[in-house]
CSV table of C-alpha atoms in Angstrom, one decimal:
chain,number,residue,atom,x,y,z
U,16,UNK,CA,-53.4,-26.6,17.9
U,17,UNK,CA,-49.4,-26.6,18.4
U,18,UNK,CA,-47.8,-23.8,19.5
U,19,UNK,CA,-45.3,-21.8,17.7
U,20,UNK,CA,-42.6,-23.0,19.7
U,21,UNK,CA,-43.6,-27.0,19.0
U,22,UNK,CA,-43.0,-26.3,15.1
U,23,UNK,CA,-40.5,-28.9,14.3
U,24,UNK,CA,-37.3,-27.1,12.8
U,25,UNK,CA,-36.1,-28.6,9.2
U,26,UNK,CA,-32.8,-30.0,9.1
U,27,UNK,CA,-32.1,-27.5,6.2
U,28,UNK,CA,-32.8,-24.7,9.1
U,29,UNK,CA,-30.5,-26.4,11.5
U,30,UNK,CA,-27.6,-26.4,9.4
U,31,UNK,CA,-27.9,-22.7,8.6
U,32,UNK,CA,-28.2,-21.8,11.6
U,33,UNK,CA,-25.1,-23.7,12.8
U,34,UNK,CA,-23.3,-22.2,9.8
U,35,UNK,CA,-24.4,-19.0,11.2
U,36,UNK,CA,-23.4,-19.7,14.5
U,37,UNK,CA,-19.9,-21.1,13.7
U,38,UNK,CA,-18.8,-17.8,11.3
U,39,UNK,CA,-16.5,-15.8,12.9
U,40,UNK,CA,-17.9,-12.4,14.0
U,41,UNK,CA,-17.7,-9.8,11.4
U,42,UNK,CA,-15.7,-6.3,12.5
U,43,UNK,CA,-14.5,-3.7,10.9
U,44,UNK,CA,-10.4,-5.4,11.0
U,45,UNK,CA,-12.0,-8.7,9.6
U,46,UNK,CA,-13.6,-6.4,6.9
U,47,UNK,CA,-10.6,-4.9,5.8
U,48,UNK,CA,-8.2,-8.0,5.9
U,49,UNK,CA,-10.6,-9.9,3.6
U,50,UNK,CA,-11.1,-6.6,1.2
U,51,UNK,CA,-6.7,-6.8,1.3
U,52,UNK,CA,-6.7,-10.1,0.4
U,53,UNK,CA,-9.2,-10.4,-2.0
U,54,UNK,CA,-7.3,-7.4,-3.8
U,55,UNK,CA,-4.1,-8.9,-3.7
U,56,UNK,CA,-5.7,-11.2,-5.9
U,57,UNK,CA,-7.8,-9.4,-8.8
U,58,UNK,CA,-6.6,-5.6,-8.0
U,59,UNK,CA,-8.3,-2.8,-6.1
U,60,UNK,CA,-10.1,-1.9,-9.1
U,61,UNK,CA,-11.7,-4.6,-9.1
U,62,UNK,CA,-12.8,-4.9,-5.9
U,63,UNK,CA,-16.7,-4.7,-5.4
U,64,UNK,CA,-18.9,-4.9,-1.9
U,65,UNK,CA,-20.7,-7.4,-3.3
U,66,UNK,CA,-17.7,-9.5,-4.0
U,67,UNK,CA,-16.1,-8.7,-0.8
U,68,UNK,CA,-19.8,-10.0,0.8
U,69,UNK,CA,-19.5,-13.5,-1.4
U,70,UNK,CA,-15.7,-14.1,0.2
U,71,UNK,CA,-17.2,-12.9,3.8
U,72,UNK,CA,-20.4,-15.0,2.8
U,73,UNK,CA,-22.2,-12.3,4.4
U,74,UNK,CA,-24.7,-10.1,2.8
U,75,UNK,CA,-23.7,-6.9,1.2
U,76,UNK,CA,-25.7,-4.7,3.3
U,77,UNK,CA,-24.3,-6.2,6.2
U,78,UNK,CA,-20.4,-4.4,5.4
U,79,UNK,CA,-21.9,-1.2,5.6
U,80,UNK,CA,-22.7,-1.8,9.4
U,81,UNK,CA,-18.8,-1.7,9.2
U,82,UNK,CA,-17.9,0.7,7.0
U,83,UNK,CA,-19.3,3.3,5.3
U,84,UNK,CA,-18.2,2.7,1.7
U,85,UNK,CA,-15.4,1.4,-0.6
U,86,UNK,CA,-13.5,4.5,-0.4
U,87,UNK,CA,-13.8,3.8,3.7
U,88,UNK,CA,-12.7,0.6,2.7
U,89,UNK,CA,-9.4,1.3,0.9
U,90,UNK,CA,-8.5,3.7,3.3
U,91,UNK,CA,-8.4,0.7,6.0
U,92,UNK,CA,-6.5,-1.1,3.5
U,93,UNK,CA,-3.8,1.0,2.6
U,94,UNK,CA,-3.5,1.8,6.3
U,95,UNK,CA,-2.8,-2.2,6.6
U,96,UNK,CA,-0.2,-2.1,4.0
U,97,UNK,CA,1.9,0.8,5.7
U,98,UNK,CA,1.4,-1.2,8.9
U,99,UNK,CA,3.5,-4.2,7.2
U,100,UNK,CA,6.4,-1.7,6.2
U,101,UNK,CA,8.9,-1.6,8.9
U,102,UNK,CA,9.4,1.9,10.7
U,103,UNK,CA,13.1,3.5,9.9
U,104,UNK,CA,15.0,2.4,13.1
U,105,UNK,CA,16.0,4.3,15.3
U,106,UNK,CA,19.6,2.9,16.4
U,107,UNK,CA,21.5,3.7,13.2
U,108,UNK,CA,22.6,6.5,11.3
U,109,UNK,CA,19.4,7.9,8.9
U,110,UNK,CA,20.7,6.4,5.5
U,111,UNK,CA,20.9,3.1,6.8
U,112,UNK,CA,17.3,3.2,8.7
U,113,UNK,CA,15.8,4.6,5.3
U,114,UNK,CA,17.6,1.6,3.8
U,115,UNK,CA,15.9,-0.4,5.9
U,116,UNK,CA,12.5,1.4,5.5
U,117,UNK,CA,12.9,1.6,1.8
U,118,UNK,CA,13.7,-2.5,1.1
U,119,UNK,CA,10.5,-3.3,3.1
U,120,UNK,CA,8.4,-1.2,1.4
U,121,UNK,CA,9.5,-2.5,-1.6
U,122,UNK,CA,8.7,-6.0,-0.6
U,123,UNK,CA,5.4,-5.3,0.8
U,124,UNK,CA,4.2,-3.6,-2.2
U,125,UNK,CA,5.4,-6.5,-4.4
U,126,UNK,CA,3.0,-8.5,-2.1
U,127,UNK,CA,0.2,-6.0,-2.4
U,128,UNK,CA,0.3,-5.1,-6.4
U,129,UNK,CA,-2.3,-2.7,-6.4
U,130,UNK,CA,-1.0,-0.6,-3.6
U,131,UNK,CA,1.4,1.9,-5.0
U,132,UNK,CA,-0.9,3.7,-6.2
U,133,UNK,CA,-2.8,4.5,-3.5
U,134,UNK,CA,-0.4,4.7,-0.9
U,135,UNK,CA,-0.9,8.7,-0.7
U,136,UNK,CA,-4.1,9.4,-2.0
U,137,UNK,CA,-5.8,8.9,1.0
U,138,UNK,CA,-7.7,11.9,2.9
U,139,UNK,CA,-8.6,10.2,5.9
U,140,UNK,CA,-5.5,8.4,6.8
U,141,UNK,CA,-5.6,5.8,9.0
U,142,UNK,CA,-3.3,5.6,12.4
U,143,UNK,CA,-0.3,3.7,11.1
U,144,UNK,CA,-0.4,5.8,8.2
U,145,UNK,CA,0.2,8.3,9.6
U,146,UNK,CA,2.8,6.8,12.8
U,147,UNK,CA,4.7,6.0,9.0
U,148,UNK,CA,5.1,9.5,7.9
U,149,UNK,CA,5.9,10.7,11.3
U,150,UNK,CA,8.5,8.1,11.2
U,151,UNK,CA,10.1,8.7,8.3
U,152,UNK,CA,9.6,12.6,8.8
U,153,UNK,CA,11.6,12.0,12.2
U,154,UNK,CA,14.4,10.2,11.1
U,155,UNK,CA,15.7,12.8,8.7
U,156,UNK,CA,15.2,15.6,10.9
U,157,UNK,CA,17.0,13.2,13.2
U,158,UNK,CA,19.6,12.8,10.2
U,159,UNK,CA,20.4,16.8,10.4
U,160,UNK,CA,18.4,17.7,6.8
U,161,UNK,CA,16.5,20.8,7.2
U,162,UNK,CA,12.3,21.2,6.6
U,163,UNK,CA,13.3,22.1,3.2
U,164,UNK,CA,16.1,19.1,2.4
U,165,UNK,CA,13.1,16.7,4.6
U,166,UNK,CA,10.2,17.4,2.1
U,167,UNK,CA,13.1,16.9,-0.8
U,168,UNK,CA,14.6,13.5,0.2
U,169,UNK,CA,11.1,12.5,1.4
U,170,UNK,CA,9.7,13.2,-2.4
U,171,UNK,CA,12.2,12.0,-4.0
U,172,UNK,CA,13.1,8.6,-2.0
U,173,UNK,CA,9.3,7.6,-2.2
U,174,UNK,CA,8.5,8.5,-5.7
U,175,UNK,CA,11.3,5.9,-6.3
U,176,UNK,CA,9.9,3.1,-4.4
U,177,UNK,CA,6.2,3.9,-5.5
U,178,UNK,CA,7.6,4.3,-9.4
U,179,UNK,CA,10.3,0.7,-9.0
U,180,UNK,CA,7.5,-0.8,-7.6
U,181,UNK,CA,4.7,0.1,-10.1
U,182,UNK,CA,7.2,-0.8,-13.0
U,183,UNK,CA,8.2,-4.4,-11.5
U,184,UNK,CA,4.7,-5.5,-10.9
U,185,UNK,CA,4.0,-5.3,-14.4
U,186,UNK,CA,6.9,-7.0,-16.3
U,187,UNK,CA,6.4,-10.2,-17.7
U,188,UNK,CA,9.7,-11.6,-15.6
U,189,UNK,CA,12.1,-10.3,-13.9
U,190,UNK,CA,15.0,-12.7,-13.2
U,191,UNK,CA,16.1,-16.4,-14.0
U,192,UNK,CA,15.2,-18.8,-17.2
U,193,UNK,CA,11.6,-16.9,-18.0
U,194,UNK,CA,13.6,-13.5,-18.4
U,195,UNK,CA,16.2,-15.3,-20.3
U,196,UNK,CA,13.6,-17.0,-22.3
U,197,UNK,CA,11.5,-13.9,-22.9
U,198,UNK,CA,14.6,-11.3,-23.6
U,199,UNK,CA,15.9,-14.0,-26.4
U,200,UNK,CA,12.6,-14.3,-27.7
U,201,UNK,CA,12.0,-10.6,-28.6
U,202,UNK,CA,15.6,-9.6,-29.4
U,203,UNK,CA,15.2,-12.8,-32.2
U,204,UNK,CA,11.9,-11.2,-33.3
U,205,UNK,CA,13.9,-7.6,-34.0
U,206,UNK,CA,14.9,-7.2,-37.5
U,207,UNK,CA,18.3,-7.7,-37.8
U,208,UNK,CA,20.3,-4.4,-37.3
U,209,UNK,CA,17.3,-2.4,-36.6
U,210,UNK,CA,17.7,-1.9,-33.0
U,211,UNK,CA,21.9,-2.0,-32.2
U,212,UNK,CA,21.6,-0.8,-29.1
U,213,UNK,CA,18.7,-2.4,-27.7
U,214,UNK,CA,20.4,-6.0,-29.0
U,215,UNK,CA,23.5,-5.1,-27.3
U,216,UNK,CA,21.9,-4.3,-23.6
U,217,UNK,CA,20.2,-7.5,-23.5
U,218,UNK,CA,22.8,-9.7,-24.8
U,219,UNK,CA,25.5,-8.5,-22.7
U,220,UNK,CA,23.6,-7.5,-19.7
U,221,UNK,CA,19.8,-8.9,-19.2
U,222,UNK,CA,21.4,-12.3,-20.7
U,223,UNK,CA,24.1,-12.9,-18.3
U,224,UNK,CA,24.3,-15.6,-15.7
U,225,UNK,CA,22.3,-14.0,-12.5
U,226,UNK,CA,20.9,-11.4,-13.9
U,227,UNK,CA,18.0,-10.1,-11.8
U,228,UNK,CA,15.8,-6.9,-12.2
U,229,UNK,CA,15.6,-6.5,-8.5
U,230,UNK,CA,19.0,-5.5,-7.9
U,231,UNK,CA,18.7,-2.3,-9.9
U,232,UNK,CA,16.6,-1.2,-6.7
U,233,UNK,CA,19.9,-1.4,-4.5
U,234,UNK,CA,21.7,0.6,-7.2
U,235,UNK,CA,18.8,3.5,-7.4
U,236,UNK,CA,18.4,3.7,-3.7
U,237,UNK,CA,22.0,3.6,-2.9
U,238,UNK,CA,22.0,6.4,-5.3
U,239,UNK,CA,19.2,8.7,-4.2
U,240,UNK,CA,20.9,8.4,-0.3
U,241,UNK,CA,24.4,9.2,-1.6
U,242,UNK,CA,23.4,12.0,-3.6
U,243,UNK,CA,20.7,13.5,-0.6
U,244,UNK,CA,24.1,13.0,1.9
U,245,UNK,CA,25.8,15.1,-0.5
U,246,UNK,CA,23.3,17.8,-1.0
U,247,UNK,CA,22.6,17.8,2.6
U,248,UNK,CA,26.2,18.4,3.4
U,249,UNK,CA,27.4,21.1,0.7
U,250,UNK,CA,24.1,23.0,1.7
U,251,UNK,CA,25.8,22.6,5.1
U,252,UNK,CA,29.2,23.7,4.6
U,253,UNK,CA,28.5,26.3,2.0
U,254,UNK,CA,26.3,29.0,3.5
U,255,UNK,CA,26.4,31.0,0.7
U,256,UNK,CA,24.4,28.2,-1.0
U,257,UNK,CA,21.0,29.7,0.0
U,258,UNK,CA,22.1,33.4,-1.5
U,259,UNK,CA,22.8,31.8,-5.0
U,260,UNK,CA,19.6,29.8,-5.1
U,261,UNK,CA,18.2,33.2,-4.3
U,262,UNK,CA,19.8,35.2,-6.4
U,263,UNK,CA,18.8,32.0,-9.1
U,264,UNK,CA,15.3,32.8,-8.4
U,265,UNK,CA,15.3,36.7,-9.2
U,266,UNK,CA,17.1,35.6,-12.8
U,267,UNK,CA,13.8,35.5,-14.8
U,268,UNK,CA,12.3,39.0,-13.4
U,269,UNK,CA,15.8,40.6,-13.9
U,270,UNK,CA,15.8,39.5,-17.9
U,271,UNK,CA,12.2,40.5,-18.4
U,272,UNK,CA,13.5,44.0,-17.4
U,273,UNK,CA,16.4,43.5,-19.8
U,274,UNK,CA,13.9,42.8,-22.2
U,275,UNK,CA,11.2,45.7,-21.9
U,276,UNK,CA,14.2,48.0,-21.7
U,277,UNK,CA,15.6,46.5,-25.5
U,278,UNK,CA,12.1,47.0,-26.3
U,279,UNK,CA,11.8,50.2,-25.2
U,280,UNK,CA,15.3,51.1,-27.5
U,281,UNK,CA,13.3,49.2,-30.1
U,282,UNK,CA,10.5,51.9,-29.7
């Protein structure tokens, strides 16, 4: 009787186990780049451990030697996606190091679709997260704004990005002969005189030579640093700014005792 070890091996074993041998090794990194990619393409939503297993061609069960779940998952991935966006430099003035930052956010996130979302809802942030926030945190303190004009600008700057990026990810075009194309057909599809306005904005703006949606983001972040400069600064030079805000604050307590007192005449 043959041993165990003089079974002939099938040539259908052979090849799996040379498939098996040849696959990369799975990690944790090569877990998370595959669950970015495969995102990028039908949406974090989407995204399933069984699914991620079929693009690994791995088991499922084998992923959770890796991670422990999806939401472990999409905390690696978001932490990839703020590891793309370039840290605000550090050898220019703060508006143009946010510049900077903000522009390649903007075009990481147009990479990654399904990311704006997510980008701060995470509770277990990963390093480069969080090496981001410092970051940004760093260079406007560098900058000269105070904790309180910080957590403004910081709010304000990134609720822009998150919201332009969120809004050009889902138009149907955004630039060159499809937005022509599409802004002709629905402003020929209005009923004529119905929406003057609308007509107007499209013909003499959205249908001119090089019109592209993108460059409103220049505009609105241009904007949002120009105005922060100037609140910064009149906070700075007017120190009586703080009192007024203060005295701004009391306004609603000082009418209700306006009030109870015509109410108590009324009585």
């Amino acid at each position: 009787m043959p041993s165990t070890t003089d079974t002939p091996v099938s040539k259908g074993n052979e090849t799996h186990e040379a498939a098996v041998a040849s696959r990369p090794v799975l990690t944790r990194e090569r877990v998370i780049a595959f669950a970015v990619a495969l995102a990028d393409g039908i949406g974090a939503d989407a995204l399933t451990i069984r699914k991620l297993a079929v693009e690994l061609d791995v088991k499922p069960m084998t992923i959770y030697h890796h991670v422990a779940n999806k939401e472990a998952i999409i905390d690696g991935m978001v932490d990839v996606v703020f590891s793309e966006i370039d840290l605000p430099p550090t050898d220019v003035d703060w508006k143009h190091a946010i510049r900077q930052r903000a522009a390649s956010a903007r075009l990481v996130l147009a990479r990654h679709p399904w990311a704006a979302p997510l980008m701060e809802s995470r509770t277990s942030p990963g390093t480069a997260t969080l090496r981001h926030h410092d970051a940004v945190l760093g260079c406007l303190r560098a900058g000269g704004f105070s904790i309180e004009m910080t957590a403004h600008a910081y709010a304000v700057i990134d609720a822009f990005i998150y919201g332009f990026a969120l809004q050009e990810a889902s138009l149907p075009a955004t630039a060159g002969d499809e937005m022509a194309d599409l802004a002709q057909a629905m402003t020929t599809a209005m009923p004529v005189g119905e929406y003057p306005n609308l007509v107007e904005f499209t013909t003499e703006h959205v249908l001119r030579p090089g019109y592209d949606f993108g460059h409103e983001f220049d505009f609105g972040i241009d904007l949002i640093l120009d105005g922060l400069e100037a609140a910064a600064g009149s906070i700075e030079v007017n120190p009586e700014h703080a009192a007024a805000v203060a005295d701004l604050e009391y306004e609603p307590s000082r009418e209700s005792r306006h009030r109870a007192r015509r109410l108590g005449h009324a009585r």
